[in-house]
Structures are given as C-alpha cells and as structure tokens.
Short mmCIF file of C-alpha atoms in Angstrom, two decimals:
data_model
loop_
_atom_site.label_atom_id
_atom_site.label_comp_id
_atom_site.label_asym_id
_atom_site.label_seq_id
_atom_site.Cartn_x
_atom_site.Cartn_y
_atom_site.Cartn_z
CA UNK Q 23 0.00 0.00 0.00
CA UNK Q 24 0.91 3.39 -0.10
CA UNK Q 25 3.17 5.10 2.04
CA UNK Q 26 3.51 9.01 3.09
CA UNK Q 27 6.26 10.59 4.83
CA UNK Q 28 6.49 14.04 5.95
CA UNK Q 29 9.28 16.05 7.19
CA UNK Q 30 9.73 17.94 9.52
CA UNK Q 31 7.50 17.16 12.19
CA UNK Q 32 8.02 20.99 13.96
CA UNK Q 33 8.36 23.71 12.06
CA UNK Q 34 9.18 27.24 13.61
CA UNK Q 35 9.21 31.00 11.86
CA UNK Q 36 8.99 34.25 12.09
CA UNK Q 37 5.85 36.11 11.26
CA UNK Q 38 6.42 36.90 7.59
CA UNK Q 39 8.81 34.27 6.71
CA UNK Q 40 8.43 31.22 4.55
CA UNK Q 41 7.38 27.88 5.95
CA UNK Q 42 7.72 24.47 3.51
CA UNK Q 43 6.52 21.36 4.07
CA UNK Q 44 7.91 18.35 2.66
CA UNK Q 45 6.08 14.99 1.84
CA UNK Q 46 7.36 11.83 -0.11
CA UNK Q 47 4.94 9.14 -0.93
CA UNK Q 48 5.84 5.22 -2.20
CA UNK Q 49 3.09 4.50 -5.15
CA UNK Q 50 3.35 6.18 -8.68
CA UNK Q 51 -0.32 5.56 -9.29
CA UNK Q 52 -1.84 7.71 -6.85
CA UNK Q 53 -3.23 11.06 -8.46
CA UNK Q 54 -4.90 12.90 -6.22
CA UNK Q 55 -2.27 15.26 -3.14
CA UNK Q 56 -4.50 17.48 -0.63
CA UNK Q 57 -3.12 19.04 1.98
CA UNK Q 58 -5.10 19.86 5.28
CA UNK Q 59 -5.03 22.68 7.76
CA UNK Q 60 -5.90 21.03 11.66
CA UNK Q 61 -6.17 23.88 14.13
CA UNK Q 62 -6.58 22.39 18.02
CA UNK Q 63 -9.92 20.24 18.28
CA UNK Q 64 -11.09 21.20 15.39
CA UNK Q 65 -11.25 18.68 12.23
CA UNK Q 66 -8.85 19.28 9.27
CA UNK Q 67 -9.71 21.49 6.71
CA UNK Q 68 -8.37 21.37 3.06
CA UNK Q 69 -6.15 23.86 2.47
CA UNK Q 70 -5.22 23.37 -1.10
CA UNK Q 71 -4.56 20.19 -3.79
CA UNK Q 72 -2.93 19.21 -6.74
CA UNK Q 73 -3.61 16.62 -8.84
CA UNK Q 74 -0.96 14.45 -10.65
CA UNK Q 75 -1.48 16.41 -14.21
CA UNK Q 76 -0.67 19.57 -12.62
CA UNK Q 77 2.79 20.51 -10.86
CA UNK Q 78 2.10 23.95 -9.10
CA UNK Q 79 -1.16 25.32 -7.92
CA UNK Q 80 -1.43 28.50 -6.17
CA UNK Q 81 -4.36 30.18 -4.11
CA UNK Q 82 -2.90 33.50 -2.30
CA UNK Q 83 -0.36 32.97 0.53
CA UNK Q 84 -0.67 29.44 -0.16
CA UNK Q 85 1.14 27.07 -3.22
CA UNK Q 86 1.55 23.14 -3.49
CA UNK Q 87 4.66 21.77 -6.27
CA UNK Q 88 4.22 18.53 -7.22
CA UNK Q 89 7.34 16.40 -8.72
CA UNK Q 90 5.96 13.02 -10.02
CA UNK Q 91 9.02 11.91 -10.93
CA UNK Q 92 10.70 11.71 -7.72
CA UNK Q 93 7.29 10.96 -6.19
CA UNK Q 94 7.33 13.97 -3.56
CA UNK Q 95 5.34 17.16 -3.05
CA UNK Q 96 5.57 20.41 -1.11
CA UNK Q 97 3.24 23.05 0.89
CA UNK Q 98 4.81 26.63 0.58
CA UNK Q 99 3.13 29.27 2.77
CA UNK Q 100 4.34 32.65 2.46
CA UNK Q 101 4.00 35.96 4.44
CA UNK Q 102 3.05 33.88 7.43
CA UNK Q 103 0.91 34.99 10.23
CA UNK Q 104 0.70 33.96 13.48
CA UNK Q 105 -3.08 32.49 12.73
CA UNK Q 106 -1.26 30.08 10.32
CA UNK Q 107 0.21 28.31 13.44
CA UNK Q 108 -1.50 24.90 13.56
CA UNK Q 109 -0.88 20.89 12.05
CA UNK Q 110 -0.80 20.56 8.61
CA UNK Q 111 -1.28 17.13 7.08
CA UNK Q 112 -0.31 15.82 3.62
CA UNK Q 113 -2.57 13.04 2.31
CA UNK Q 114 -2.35 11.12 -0.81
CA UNK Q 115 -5.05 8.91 -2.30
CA UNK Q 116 -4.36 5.51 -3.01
CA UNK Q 117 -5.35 4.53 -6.50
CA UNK Q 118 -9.01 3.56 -6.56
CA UNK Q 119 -9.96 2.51 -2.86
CA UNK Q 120 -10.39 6.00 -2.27
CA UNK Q 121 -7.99 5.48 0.68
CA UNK Q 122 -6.50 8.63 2.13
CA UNK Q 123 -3.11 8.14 3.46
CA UNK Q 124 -1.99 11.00 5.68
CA UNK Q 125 1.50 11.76 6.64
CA UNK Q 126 2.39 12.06 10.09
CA UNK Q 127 1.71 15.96 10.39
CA UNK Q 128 3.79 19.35 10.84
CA UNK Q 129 3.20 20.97 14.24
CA UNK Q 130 3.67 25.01 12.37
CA UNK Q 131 4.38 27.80 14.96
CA UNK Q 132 4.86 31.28 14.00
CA UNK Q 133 5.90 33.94 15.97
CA UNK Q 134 4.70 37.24 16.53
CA UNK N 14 -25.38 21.55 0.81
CA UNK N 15 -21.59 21.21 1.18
CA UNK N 16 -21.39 19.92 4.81
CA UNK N 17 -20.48 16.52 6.57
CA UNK N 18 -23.20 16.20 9.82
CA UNK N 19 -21.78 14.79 12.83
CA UNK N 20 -23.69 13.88 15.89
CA UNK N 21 -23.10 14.21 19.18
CA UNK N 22 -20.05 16.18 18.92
CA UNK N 23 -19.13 15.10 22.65
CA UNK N 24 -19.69 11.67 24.08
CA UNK N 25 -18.97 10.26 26.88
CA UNK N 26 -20.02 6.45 27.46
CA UNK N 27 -18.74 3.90 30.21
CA UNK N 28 -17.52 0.84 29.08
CA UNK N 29 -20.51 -1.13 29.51
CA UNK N 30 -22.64 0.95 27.60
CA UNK N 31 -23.85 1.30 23.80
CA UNK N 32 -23.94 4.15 22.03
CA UNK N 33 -23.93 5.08 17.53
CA UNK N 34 -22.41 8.39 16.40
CA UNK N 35 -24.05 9.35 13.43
CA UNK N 36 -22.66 11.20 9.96
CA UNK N 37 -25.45 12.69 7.20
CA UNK N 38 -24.28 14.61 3.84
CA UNK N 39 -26.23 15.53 1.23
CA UNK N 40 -24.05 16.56 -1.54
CA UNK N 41 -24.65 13.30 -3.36
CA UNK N 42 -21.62 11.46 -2.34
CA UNK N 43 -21.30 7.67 -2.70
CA UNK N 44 -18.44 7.17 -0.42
CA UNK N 45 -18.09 7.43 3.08
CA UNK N 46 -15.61 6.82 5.46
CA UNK N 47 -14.75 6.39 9.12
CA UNK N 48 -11.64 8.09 10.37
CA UNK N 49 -9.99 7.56 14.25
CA UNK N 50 -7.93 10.49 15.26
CA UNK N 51 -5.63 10.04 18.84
CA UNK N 52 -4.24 13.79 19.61
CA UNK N 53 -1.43 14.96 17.51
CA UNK N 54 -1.27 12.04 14.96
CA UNK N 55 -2.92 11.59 11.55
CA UNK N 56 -6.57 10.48 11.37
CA UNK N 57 -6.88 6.52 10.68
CA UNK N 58 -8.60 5.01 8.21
CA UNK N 59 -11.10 2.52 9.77
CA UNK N 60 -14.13 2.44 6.95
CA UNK N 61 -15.13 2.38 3.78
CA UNK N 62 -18.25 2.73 2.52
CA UNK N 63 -18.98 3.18 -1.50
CA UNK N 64 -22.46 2.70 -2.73
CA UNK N 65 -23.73 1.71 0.71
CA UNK N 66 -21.46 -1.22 0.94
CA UNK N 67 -18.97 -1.83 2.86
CA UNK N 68 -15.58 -2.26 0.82
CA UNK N 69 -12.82 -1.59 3.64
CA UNK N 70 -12.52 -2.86 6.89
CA UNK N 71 -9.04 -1.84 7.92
CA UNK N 72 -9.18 -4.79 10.78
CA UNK N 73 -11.09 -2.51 13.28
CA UNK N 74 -12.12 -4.30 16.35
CA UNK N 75 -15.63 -5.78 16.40
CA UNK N 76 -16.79 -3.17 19.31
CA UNK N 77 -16.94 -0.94 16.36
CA UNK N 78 -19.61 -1.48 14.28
CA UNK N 79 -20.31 0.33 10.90
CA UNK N 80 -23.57 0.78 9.29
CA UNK N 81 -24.62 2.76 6.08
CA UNK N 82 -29.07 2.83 5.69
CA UNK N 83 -28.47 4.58 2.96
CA UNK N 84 -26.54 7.00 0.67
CA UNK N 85 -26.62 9.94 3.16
CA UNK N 86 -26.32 8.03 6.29
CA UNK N 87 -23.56 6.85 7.94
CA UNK N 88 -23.54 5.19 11.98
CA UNK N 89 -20.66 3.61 13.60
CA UNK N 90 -21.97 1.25 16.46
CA UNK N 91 -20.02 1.54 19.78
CA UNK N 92 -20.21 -1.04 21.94
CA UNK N 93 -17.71 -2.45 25.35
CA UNK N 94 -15.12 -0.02 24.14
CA UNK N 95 -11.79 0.50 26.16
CA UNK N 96 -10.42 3.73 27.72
CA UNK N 97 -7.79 3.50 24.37
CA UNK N 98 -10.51 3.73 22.17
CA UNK N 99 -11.10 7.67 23.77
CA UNK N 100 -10.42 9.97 20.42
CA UNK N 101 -11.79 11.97 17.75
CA UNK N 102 -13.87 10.20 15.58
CA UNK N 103 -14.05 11.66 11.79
CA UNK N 104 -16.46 10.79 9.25
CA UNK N 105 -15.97 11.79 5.87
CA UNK N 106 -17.61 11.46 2.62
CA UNK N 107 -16.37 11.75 -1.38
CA UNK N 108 -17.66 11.52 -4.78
CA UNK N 109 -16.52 7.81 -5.60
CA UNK N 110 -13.23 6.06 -4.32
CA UNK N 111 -11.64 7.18 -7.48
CA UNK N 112 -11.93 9.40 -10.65
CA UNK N 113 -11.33 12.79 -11.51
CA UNK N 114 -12.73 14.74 -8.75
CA UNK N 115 -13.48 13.80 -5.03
CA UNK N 116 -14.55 16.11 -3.01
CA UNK N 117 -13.29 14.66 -0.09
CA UNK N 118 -14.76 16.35 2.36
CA UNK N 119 -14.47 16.03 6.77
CA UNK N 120 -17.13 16.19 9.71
CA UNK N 121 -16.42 18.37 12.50
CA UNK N 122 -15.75 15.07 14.44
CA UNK N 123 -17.21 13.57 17.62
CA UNK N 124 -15.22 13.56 20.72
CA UNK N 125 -15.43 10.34 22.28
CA UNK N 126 -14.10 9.83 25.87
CA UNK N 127 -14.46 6.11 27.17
CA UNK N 128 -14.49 5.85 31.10
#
C-alpha cells in the first residue's frame, strides 16, 4: 500500500517568513495530493490540492509543487501569520480505494 | 449543501454501555468513510463505505460497528469499548473512491471519551 512521509514534524518562523513542508509518498499511481489545515480540536480542513497532471497550484499565501518523478510534493506558505500556526497534514489517495493516506503531520508555529 | 453532519459532537459512554455516532451529507456522495484520530497524529482510516457497501474494513475491532441505511447516512456502532478507544472520531464522505474529482470532504468530528 501506499506510504507518506512528511518532514519535519516541527516547524518554527517568524511572522512573515516562509514555511515548507515536505512529503514523499511510495506508489506512482496515486493522483490525487491534498493538503489539510488542523487547528486544536477542530477537524482538518483542506487547504489546497494538486492533482498528478498539474505541478504547481497557487491560491494567495498558499502554493503546493508537485514532482511526479521523484514521487514527492511540497506546501509553501508565504507571508506567514501567526493564525497560520496549527498541524498541517499531507494526504495522498491511493489509487481507486479511495484510501486517504496521511502523513504524520507538521506541528507550524509562527511567531509574533 | 456542502457539509459533513456529525452527531453528538461530545460523548462520553462507560464501558458497559452502547452508544452510535451518526454522519449525514447531502451533496450526493457515494463514499463514506470512518476516520480515528488520537491527539497529535494523523486520522486513521477505519471504513469504507462506497455505494452503501462496505468495501474496507481496515481490521477494526468488532466493538466498532459500521452501518450505512443509505446514501446519506452513515452510523458507527459503539459497543464495550476501552479507555484507548477515547479519540476523535471523523467521518468523511467523497464523490466515488476514485476518478477525476473527489470532493473529499471532513465532519467536524465527535469527541469520544471512554471511562
């Protein structure tokens, strides 16, 4: 089955740097990358996705690059803000079982 | 309609008792899914239900018990659960289990404490 790793698990920055967020995943037929905002007992929210004919998508502060070749993908978040600070997940759907495989989460703080 | 319905969004049951959360959408989906999430790690698949039938059973327990009346409904049975089954319980719902476009699409959860 597929398999998602995501680096790094903390990820600390100033308000108004850059924050990236890495994930790799294991099966070249999956298609479908969202990525997923959690704040603190809340349920995650989908930030932004890409699918597997596309390899940037954009929406404001927010972009997600997708490399199909080397089977990884990346969350780029720019001009952060301190209201950005929460876990973001990568997921990537597994063929057609319409399993989502999540990655083990970034922990994002930014600093005031 | 754009929502995933989850009731109660708190529960808290003893480990005798039985209790069903419940999921409802409405945007036409014909999957569903049941997702475990312990604090600060991913959700878990646990379910999948596409066209009202179940199609993945990722070798959840048999306390947990998954039922789909029909396209818009989702319950997942709870019955003797253990204090390690305490978490946030995520239901979810998406166009197919494949194609084009998903919509994949989260409930606000139901917080499930087992004492």
């Amino acid at each position: 089955g597929e398999n998602v790793e995501q680096h790094p698990s903390t990820l600390s920055v100033q308000e108004g740097d850059s924050a990236v967020i890495k994930c790799t995943y294991s099966d070249s037929a999956s298609n479908y990358f969202p990525w997923y905002k959690q704040e603190l007992g809340k349920r995650p929210q989908l930030i932004i996705d890409i699918r597997s004919n596309v390899g940037e998508k954009k929406d404001q502060r927010i972009a997600v690059t997708l490399n199909k070749t080397a089977k990884h993908f990346s969350l780029h978040i720019t001009e952060t803000q301190p209201e950005d600070s929460a876990v973001y997940f990568c997921a990537v759907l597994e063929g057609n079982t319409g399993k989502l495989i999540f990655g083990q989460g970034t922990t994002l703080q930014v600093k005031p | 309609d754009t929502e995933v319905t989850q009731t109660p969004k708190h529960l808290v049951m003893g480990m005798t008792n039985k209790k069903s959360l419940k999921c409802e959408q409405h945007m036409g989906h014909r999957a569903m899914y049941w997702y475990k999430q312990k604090a600060k790690k991913p959700p878990e698949l646990m379910f999948v239900y596409s066209y009202e039938k179940l199609s993945i059973n990722e070798s959840v327990p048999s306390r947990f018990s998954p039922e789909c009346p029909n396209s818009s409904l989702l319950n997942l049975h709870l019955h003797a659960l253990q204090p390690e089954d305490s978490a946030l319980y995520l239901c979810a719902s998406s166009r197919s289990g494949g194609g084009a476009n998903y919509g994949y699409t989260f409930g606000s959860g139901t917080r499930l404490t087992v004492v």
